[in-house]
Tab-separated table of C-alpha atoms in Angstrom:
chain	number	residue	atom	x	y	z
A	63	UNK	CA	0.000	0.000	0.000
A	64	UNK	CA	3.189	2.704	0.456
A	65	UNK	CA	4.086	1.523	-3.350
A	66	UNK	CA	0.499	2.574	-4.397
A	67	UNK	CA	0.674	5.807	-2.368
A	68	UNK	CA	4.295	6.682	-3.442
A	69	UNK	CA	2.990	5.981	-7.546
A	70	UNK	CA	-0.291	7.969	-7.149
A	71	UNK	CA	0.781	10.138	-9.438
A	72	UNK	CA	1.751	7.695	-12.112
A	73	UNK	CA	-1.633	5.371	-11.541
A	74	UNK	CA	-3.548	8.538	-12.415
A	75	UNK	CA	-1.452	9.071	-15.484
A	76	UNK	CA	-2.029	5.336	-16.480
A	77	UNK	CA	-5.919	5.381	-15.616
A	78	UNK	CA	-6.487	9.165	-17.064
A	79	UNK	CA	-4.927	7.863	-20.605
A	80	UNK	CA	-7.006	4.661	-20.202
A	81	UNK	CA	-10.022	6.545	-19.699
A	82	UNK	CA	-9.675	8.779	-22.462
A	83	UNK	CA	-10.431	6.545	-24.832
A	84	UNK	CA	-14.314	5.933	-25.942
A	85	UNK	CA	-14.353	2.197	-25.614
A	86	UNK	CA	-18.388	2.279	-26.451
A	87	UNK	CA	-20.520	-0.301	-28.173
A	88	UNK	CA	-20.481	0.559	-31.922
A	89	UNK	CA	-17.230	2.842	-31.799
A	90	UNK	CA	-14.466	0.466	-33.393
A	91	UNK	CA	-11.590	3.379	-33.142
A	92	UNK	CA	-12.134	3.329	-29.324
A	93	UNK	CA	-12.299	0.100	-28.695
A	94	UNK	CA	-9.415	-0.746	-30.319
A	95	UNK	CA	-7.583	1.457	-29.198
A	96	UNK	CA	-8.284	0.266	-25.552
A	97	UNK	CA	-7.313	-3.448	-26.451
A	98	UNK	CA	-4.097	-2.004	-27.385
A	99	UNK	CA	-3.751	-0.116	-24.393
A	100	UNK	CA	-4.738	-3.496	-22.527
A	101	UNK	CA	-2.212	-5.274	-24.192
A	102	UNK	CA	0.862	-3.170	-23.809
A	103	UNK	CA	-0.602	-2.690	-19.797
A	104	UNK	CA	0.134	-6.181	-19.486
A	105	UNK	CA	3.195	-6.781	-21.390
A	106	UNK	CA	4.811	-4.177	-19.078
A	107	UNK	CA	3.737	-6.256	-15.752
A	108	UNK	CA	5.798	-9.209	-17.512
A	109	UNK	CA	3.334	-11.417	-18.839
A	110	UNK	CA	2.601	-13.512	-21.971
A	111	UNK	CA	0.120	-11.433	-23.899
A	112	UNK	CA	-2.479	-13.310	-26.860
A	113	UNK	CA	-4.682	-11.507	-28.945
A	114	UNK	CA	-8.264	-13.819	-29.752
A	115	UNK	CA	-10.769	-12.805	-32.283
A	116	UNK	CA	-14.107	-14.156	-32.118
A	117	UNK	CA	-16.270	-11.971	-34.624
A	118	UNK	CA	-16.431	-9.003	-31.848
A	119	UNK	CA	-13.435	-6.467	-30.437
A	120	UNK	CA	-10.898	-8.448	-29.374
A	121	UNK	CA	-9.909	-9.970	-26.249
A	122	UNK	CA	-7.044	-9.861	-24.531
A	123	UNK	CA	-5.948	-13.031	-23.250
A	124	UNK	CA	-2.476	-12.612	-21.202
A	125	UNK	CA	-0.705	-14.992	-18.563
A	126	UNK	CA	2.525	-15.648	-16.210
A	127	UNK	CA	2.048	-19.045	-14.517
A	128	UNK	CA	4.195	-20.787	-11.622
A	129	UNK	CA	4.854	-24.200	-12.157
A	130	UNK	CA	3.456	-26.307	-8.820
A	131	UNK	CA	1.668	-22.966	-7.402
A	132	UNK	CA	-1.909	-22.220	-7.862
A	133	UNK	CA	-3.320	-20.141	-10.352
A	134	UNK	CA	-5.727	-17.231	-10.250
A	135	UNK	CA	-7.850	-15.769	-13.140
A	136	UNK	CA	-8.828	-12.073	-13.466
A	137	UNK	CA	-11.689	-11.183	-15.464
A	138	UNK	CA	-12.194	-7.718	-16.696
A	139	UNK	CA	-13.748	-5.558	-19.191
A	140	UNK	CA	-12.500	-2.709	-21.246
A	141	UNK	CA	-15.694	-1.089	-22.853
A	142	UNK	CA	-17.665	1.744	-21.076
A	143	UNK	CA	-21.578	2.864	-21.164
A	144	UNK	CA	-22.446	5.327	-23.617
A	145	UNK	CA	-21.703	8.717	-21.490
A	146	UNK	CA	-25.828	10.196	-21.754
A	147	UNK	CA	-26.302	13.217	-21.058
A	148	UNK	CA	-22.998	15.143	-21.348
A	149	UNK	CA	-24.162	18.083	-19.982
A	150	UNK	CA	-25.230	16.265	-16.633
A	151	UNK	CA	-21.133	15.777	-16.184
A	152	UNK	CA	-19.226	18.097	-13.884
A	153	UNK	CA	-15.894	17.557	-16.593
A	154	UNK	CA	-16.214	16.202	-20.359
A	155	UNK	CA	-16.814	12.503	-19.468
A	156	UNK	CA	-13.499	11.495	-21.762
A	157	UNK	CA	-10.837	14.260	-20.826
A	158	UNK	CA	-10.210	13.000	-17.400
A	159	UNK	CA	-9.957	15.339	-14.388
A	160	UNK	CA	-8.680	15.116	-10.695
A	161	UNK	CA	-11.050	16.791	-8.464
A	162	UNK	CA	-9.681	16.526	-4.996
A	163	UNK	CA	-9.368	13.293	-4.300
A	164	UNK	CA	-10.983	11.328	-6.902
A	165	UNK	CA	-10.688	10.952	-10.710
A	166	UNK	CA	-13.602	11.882	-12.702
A	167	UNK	CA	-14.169	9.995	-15.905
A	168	UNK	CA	-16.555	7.350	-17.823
A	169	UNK	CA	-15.013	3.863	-17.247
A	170	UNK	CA	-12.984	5.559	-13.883
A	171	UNK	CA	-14.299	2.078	-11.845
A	172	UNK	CA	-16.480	0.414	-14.273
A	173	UNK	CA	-14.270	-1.186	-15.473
A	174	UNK	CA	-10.776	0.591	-16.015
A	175	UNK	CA	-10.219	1.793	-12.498
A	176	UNK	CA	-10.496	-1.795	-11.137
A	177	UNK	CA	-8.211	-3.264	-14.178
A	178	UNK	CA	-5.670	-0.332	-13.174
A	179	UNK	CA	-5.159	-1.397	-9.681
A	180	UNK	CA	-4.952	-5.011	-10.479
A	181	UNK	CA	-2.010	-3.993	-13.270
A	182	UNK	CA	-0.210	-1.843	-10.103
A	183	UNK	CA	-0.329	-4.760	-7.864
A	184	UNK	CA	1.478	-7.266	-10.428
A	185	UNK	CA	4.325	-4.306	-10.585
A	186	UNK	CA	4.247	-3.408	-6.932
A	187	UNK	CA	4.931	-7.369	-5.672
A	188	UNK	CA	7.575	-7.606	-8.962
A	189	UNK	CA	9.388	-4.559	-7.542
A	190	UNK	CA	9.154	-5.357	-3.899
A	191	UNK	CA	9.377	-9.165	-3.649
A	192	UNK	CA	10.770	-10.335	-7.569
A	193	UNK	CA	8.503	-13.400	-9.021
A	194	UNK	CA	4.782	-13.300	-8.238
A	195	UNK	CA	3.839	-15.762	-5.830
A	196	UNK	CA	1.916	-17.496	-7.923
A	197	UNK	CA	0.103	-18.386	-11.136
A	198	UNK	CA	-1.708	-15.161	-12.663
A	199	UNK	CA	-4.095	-15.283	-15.767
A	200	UNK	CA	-6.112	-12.114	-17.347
A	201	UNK	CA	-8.916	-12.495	-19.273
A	202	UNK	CA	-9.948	-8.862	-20.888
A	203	UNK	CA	-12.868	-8.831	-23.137
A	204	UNK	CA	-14.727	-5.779	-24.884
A	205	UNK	CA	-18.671	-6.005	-24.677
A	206	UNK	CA	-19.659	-6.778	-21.074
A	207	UNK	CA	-21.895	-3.967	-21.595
A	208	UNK	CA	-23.796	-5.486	-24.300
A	209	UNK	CA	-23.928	-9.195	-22.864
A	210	UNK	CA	-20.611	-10.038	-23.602
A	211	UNK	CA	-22.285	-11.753	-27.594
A	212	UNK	CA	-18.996	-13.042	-28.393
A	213	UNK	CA	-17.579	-14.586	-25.050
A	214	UNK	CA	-19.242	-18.208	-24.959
A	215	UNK	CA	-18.117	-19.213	-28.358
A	216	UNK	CA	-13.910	-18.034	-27.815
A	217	UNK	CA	-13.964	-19.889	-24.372
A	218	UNK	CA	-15.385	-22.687	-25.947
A	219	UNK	CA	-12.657	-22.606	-28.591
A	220	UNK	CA	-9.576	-21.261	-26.055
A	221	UNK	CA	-11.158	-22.729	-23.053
A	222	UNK	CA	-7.534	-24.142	-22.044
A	223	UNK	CA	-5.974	-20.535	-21.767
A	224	UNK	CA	-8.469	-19.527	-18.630
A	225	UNK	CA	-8.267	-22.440	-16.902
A	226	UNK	CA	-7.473	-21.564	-13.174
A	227	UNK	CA	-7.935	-22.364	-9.353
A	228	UNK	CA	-10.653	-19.562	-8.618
A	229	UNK	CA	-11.079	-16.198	-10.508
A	230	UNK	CA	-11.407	-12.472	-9.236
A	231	UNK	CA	-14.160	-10.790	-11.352
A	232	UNK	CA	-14.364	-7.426	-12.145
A	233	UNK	CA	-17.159	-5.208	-9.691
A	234	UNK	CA	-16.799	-4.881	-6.181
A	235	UNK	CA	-16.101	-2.118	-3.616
A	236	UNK	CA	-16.357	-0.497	-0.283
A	237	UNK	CA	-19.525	0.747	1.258
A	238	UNK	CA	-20.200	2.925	4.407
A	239	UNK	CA	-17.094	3.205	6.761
A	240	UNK	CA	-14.663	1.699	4.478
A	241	UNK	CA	-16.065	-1.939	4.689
A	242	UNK	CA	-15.468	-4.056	1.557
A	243	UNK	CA	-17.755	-5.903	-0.262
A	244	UNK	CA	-17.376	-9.069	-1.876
A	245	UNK	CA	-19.804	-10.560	-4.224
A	246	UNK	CA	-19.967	-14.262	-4.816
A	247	UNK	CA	-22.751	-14.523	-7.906
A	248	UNK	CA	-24.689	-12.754	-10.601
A	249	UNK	CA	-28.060	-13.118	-11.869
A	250	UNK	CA	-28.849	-14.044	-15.315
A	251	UNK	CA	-31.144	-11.883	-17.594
A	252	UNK	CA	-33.643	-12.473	-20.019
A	253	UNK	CA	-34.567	-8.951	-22.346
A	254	UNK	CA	-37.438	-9.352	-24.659
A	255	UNK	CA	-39.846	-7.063	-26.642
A	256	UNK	CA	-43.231	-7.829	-26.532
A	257	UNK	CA	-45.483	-6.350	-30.013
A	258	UNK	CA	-48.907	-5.360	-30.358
A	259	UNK	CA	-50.249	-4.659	-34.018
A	260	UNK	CA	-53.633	-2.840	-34.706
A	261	UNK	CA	-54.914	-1.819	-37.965
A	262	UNK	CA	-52.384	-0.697	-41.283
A	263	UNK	CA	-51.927	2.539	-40.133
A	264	UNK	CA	-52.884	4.992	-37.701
A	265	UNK	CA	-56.441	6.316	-37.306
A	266	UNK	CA	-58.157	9.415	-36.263
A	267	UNK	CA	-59.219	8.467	-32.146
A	268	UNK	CA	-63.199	9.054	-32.943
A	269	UNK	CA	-62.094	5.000	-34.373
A	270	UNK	CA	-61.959	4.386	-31.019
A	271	UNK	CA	-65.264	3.133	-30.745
A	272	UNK	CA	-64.802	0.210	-33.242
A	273	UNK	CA	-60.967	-0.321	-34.390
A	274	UNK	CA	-58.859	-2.486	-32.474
A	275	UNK	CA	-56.356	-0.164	-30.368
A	276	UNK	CA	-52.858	-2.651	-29.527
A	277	UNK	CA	-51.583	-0.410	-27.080
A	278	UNK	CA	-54.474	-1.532	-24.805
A	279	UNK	CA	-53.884	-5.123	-26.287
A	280	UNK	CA	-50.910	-4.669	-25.069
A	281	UNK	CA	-51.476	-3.311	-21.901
A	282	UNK	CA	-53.908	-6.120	-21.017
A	283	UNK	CA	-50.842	-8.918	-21.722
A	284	UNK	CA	-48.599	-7.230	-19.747
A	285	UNK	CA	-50.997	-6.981	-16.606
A	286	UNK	CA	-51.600	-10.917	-17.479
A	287	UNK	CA	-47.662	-11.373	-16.073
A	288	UNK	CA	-47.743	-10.028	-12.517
A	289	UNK	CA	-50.127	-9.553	-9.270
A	290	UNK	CA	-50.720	-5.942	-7.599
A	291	UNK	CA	-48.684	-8.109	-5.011
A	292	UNK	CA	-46.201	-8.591	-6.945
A	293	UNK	CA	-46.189	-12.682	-7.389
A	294	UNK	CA	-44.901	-13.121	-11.517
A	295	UNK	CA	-48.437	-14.987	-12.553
A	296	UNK	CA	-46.289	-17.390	-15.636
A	297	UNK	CA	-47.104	-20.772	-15.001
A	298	UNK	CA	-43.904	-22.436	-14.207
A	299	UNK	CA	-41.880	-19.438	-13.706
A	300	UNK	CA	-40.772	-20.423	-10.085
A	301	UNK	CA	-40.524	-24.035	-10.354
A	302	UNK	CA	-36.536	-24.302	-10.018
A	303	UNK	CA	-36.514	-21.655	-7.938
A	304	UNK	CA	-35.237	-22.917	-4.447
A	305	UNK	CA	-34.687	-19.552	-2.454
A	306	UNK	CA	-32.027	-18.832	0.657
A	307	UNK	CA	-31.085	-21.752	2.852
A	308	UNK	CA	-30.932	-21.491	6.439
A	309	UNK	CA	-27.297	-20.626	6.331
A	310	UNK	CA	-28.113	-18.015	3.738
A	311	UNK	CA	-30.693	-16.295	5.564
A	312	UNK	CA	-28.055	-15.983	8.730
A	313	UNK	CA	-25.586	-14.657	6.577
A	314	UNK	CA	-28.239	-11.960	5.358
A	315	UNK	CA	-29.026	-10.793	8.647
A	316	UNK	CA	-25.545	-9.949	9.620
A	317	UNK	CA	-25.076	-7.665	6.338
A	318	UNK	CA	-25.148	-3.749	6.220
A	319	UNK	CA	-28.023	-2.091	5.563
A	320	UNK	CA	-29.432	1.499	5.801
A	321	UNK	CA	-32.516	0.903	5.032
A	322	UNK	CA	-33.725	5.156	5.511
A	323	UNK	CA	-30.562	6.193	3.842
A	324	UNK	CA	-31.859	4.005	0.924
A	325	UNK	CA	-35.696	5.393	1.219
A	326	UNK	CA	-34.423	8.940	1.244
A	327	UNK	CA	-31.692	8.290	-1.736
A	328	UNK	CA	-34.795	6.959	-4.285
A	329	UNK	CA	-37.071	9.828	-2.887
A	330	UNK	CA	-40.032	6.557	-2.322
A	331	UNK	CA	-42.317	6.319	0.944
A	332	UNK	CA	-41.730	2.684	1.463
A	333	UNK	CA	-40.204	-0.382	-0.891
A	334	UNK	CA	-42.075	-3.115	-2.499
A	335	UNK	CA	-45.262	-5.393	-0.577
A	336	UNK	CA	-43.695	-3.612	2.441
A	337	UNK	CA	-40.025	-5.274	2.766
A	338	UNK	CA	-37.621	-4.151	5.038
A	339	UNK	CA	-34.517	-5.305	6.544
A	340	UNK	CA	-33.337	-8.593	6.209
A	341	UNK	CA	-36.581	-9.289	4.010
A	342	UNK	CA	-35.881	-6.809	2.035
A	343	UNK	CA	-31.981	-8.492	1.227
A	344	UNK	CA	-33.644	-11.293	0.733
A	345	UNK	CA	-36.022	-10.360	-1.555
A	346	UNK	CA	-33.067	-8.464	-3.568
A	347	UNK	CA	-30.760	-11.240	-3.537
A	348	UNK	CA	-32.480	-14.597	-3.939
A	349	UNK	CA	-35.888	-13.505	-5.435
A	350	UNK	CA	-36.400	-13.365	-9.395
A	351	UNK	CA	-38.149	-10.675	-11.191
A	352	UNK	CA	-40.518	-9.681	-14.106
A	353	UNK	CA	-39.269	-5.688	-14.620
A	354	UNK	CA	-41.253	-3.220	-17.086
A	355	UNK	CA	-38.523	-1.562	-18.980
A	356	UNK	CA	-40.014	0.902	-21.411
A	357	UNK	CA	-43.566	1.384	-22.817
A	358	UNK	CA	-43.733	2.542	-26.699
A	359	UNK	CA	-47.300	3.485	-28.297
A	360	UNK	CA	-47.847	6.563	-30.622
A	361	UNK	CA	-47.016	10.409	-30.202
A	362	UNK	CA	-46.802	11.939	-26.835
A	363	UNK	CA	-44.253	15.485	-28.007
A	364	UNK	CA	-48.434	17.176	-27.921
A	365	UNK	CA	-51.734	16.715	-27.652
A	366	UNK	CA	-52.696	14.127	-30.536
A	367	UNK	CA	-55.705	12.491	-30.813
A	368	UNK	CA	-54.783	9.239	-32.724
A	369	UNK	CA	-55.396	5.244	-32.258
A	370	UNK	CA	-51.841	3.987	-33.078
A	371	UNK	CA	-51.374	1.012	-35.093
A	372	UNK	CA	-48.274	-0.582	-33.053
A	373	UNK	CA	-47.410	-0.614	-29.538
A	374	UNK	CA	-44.288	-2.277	-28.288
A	375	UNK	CA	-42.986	-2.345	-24.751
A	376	UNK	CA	-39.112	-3.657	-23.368
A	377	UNK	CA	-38.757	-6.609	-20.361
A	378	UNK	CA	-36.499	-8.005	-18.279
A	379	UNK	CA	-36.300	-10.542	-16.485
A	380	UNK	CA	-33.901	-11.140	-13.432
A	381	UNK	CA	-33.060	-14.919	-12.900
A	382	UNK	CA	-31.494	-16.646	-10.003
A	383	UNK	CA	-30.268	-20.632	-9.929
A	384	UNK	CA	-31.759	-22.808	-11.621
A	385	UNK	CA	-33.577	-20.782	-13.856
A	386	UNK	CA	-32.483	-20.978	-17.617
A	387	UNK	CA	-33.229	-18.341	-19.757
A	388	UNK	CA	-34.640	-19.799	-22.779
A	389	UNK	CA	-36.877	-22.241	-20.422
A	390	UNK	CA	-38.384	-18.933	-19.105
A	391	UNK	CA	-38.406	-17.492	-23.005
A	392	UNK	CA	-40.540	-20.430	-23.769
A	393	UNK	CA	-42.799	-20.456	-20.128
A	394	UNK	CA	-43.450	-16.361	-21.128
A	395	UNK	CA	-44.707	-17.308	-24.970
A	396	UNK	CA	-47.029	-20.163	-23.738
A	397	UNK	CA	-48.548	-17.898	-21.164
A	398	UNK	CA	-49.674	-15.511	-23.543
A	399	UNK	CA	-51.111	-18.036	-25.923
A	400	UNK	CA	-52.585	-19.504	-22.752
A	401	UNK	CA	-54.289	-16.224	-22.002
A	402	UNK	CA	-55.428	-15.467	-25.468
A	403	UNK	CA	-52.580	-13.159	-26.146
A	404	UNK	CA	-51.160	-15.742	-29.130
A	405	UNK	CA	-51.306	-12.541	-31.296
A	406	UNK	CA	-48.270	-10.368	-29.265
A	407	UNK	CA	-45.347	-10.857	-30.860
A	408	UNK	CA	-42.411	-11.938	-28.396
A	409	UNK	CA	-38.677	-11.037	-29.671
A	410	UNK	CA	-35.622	-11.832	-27.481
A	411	UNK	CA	-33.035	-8.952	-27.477
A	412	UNK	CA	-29.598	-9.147	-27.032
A	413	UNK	CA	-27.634	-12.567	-25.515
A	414	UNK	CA	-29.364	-13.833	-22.665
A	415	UNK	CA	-27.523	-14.898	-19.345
A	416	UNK	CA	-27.367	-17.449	-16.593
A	417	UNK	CA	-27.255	-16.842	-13.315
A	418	UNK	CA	-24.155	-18.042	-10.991
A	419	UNK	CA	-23.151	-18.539	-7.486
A	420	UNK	CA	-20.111	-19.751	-5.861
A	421	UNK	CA	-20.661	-21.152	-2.529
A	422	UNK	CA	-19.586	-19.379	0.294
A	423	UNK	CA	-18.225	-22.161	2.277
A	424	UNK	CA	-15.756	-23.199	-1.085
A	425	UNK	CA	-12.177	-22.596	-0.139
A	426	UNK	CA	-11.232	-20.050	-2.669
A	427	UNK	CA	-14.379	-17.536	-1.167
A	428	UNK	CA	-12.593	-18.162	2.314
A	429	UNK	CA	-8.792	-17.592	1.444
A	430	UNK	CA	-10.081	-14.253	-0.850
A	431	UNK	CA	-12.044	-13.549	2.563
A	432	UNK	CA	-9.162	-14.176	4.763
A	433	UNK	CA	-7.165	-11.990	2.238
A	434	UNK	CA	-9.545	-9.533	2.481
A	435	UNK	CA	-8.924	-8.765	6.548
A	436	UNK	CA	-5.368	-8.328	6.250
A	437	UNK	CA	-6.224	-5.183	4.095
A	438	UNK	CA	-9.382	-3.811	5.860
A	439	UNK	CA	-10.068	-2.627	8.869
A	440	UNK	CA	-13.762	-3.213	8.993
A	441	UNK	CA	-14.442	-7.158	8.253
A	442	UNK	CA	-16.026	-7.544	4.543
A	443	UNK	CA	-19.244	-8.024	3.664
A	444	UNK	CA	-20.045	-11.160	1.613
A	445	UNK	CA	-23.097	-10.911	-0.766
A	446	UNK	CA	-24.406	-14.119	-2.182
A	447	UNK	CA	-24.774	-12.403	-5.656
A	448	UNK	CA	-25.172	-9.181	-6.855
A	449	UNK	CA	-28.385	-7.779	-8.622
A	450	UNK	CA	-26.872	-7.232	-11.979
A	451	UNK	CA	-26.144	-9.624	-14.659
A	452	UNK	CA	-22.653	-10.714	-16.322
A	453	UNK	CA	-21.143	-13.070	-17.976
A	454	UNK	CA	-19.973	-15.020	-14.463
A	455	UNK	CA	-21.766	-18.090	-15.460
A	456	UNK	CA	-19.109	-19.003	-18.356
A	457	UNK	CA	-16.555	-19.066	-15.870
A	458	UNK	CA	-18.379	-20.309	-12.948
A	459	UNK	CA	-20.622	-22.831	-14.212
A	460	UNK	CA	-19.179	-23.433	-18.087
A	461	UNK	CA	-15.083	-23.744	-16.654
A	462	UNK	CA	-15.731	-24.760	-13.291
A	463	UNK	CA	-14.045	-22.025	-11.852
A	464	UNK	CA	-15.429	-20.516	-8.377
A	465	UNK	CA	-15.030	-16.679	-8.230
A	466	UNK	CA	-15.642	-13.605	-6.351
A	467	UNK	CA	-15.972	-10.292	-7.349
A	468	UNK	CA	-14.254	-7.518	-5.750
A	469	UNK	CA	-13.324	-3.580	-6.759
A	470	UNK	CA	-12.794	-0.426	-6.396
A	471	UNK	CA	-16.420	0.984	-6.133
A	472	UNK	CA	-17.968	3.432	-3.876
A	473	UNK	CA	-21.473	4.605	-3.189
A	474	UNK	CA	-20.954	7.714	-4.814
A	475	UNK	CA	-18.777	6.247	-7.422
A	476	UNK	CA	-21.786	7.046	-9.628
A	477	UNK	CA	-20.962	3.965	-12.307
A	478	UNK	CA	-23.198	3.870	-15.605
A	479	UNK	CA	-24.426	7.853	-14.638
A	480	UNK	CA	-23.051	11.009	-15.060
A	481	UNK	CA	-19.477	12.315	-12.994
A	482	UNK	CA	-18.515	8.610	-12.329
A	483	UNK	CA	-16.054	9.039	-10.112
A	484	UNK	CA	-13.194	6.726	-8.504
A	485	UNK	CA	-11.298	7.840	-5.009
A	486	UNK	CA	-7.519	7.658	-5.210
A	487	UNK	CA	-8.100	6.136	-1.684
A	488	UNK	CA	-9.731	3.310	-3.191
A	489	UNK	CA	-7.111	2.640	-5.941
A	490	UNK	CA	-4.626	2.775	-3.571
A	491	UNK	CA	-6.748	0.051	-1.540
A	492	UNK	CA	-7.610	-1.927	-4.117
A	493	UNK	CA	-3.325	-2.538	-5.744
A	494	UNK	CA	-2.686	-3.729	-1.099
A	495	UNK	CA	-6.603	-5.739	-1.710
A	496	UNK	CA	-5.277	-7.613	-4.495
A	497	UNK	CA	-1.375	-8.126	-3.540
A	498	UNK	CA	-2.875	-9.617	-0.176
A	499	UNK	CA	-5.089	-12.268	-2.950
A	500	UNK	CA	-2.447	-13.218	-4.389
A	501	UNK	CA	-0.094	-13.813	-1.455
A	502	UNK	CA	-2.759	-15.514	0.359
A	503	UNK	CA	-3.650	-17.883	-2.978
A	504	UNK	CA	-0.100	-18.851	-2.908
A	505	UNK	CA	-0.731	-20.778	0.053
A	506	UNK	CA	-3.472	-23.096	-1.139
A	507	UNK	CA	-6.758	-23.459	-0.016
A	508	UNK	CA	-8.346	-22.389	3.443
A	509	UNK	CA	-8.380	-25.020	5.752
């Protein structure tokens, strides 16, 4: 941790010029660029670097392994969110700026800032100590923030080259009073569209009377999926769904949780059927979901008194084990035939995702936790998964590999919204979190 606070300087230098390149979905130039950057990043800790197409951007595939030690895999991504709204942004979202203490920038912790201070810690223990202690793989892909498309068919092909005794993933942090938070799962994700058609074209609204109106076709379908109560009403939609186990729930109980902090942050009365506490973990961590994204149906820029002749609206659906994604795809179609809806149109969109969850008990979550108090004051706090989706399940399921995800977050780090933001603190944390990994891999598994 001195190394990382005596190279500030030069960790801001590497993460600003990171940063500054526009690594988005659709902009080829940018991303690259960033493999590039990747690639020379890692040649300059020392290690083997490969290049592997797969019909996407490229991923960067790099390694130094120990004969007889373990090894340890580090997943990461190099490709940002679109910025939005550019005026919402304190400083241009791609000219990097230190403000105080922190780094403002898109990509400054999701997910450059976290690849940064794993890069420092393979040069800090090379300066300080010589050889790394053990075996280190990288695995440093481009479209995590489009589903990762590409992903399952190069590890299918290169599967070898990520092979590995447990792997770090890529999101993590610290929440209130510096405690760190470890993740041990992800949720998978099904996205569909769901289309209502009416008549050829539009029609004057008088039609009202008589014509066939699809946003209210659609509305109806959509009503058809869930309870005022919230229960998801698709036949078959919890049936592998085995919820927390007695061990789970204890762990739940013991983890932070400012519950008014939360209330006040989202400006909302009260959260959903009344949850709170614990429950309210519970709920967020084990429970699936059936989420309205976006609702599309005519003009609404002024008054205009039309019938439309489309309607289309946006879903998602959160999935914990053992749901499978195309099982649910093909429960949500025969519901709506069921319930005379055969007529809406249901389109999957984008790659669809398992969910994953390593154990708590396995070894690997217990030496990365023992690693974890060396570094920290405050003990960590272990979620069983987190509520977004990624492509964890390739690794953990697909490979075998258990993992845990750890970072360099915040909870004003602001990731995927305007003035994302990464504390210096944190990226000096995060080179002494994951030194303290790898010396504590080294040793084998917790007994």
């Amino acid at each position: 941790r001195t190394y990382a606070k005596e190279h500030m300087a030069d960790m801001v230098r590497d993460l600003s010029e990171f940063c500054a390149l526009p690594s988005m979905a659709g902009q080829p130039q940018g991303l690259n660029d960033a493999a590039a950057w990747v690639a020379r990043s890692l040649e300059d800790c020392g290690l083997s670097v490969r290049r592997l197409e797969s019909g996407g951007p490229t991923v960067i595939q790099a390694q130094r392994l120990r004969p007889g030690r373990p090894t340890v895999l580090f997943y990461n991504h190099y490709d940002v969110q679109p910025p939005g709204d550019e005026d919402a942004w304190r400083f241009p979202p791609f000219e990097p700026r230190q403000h105080g203490r922190r780094l403002y920038a898109r990509g400054a912790v999701d997910n450059k800032g976290a690849l940064v201070a794993r890069l420092w810690a393979l040069r800090a223990w090379r300066e300080l100590y010589g050889e790394l202690p053990l075996g280190v793989r990288f695995v440093v892909e481009g479209e995590e923030e489009i589903g990762s498309p590409h992903l399952p068919a190069l590890l299918q092909e290169h599967g070898p080259l990520f092979q590995a005794d447990g792997c770090i993933w890529e999101a993590g942090g610290v929440g209130a009073q510096a405690r760190p938070l470890l993740y041990l799962g992800m949720k998978g994700v099904l996205y569909v569209e769901l289309e209502a058609r009416g008549t050829a074209q539009a029609l004057h609204s008088s039609w009202g009377t008589v014509a066939p109106n699809p946003a209210w076709r659609l509305l109806w379908a959509i009503s058809s999926l869930k309870s005022p109560d919230e229960d998801i009403l698709i036949e078959g939609f919890y049936d592998t769904v085995d919820g927390p186990s007695r061990e789970d729930i204890r762990q739940v109980q013991e983890l932070p949780f400012d519950q008014e902090a939360l209330l006040e942050a989202w400006q909302v009365p009260g959260f959903l059927a009344g949850l709170s506490g614990a429950m309210f973990l519970l709920a967020h961590f084990y429970a699936p979901s059936c989420n309205l994204d976006s609702f599309q149906s005519g003009q609404v820029e002024h008054i205009h008194t039309a019938l439309p002749n489309v309607a289309r609206a946006h879903l998602d659906f959160r999935l914990v084990p053992d749901q499978q994604p195309e099982e649910i795809l093909d429960l949500l179609r025969r519901h709506l035939e069921e319930q005379d809806f055969a007529d809406i149109v249901v389109r999957p969109l984008g790659p669809a995702l398992r969910p994953f969850r390593t154990p708590l008990e396995h070894p690997f979550v217990q030496a990365v936790v023992e690693a974890t108090r060396t570094v920290f004051h405050p003990r960590p706090a272990i979620f069983p998964t987190s509520g977004g989706s990624g492509p964890m399940y390739l690794f953990g399921q697909d490979l075998g590999l258990p993992v845990v995800s750890l970072g360099v977050g915040h909870l004003e780090d602001n990731v995927h919204g305007a003035d994302e933001n990464v504390r210096l603190v944190d990226l000096e944390r995060g080179v002494a979190h994951v030194a303290a990994i790898m010396e504590r891999l080294a040793q084998g598994p917790a007994q």
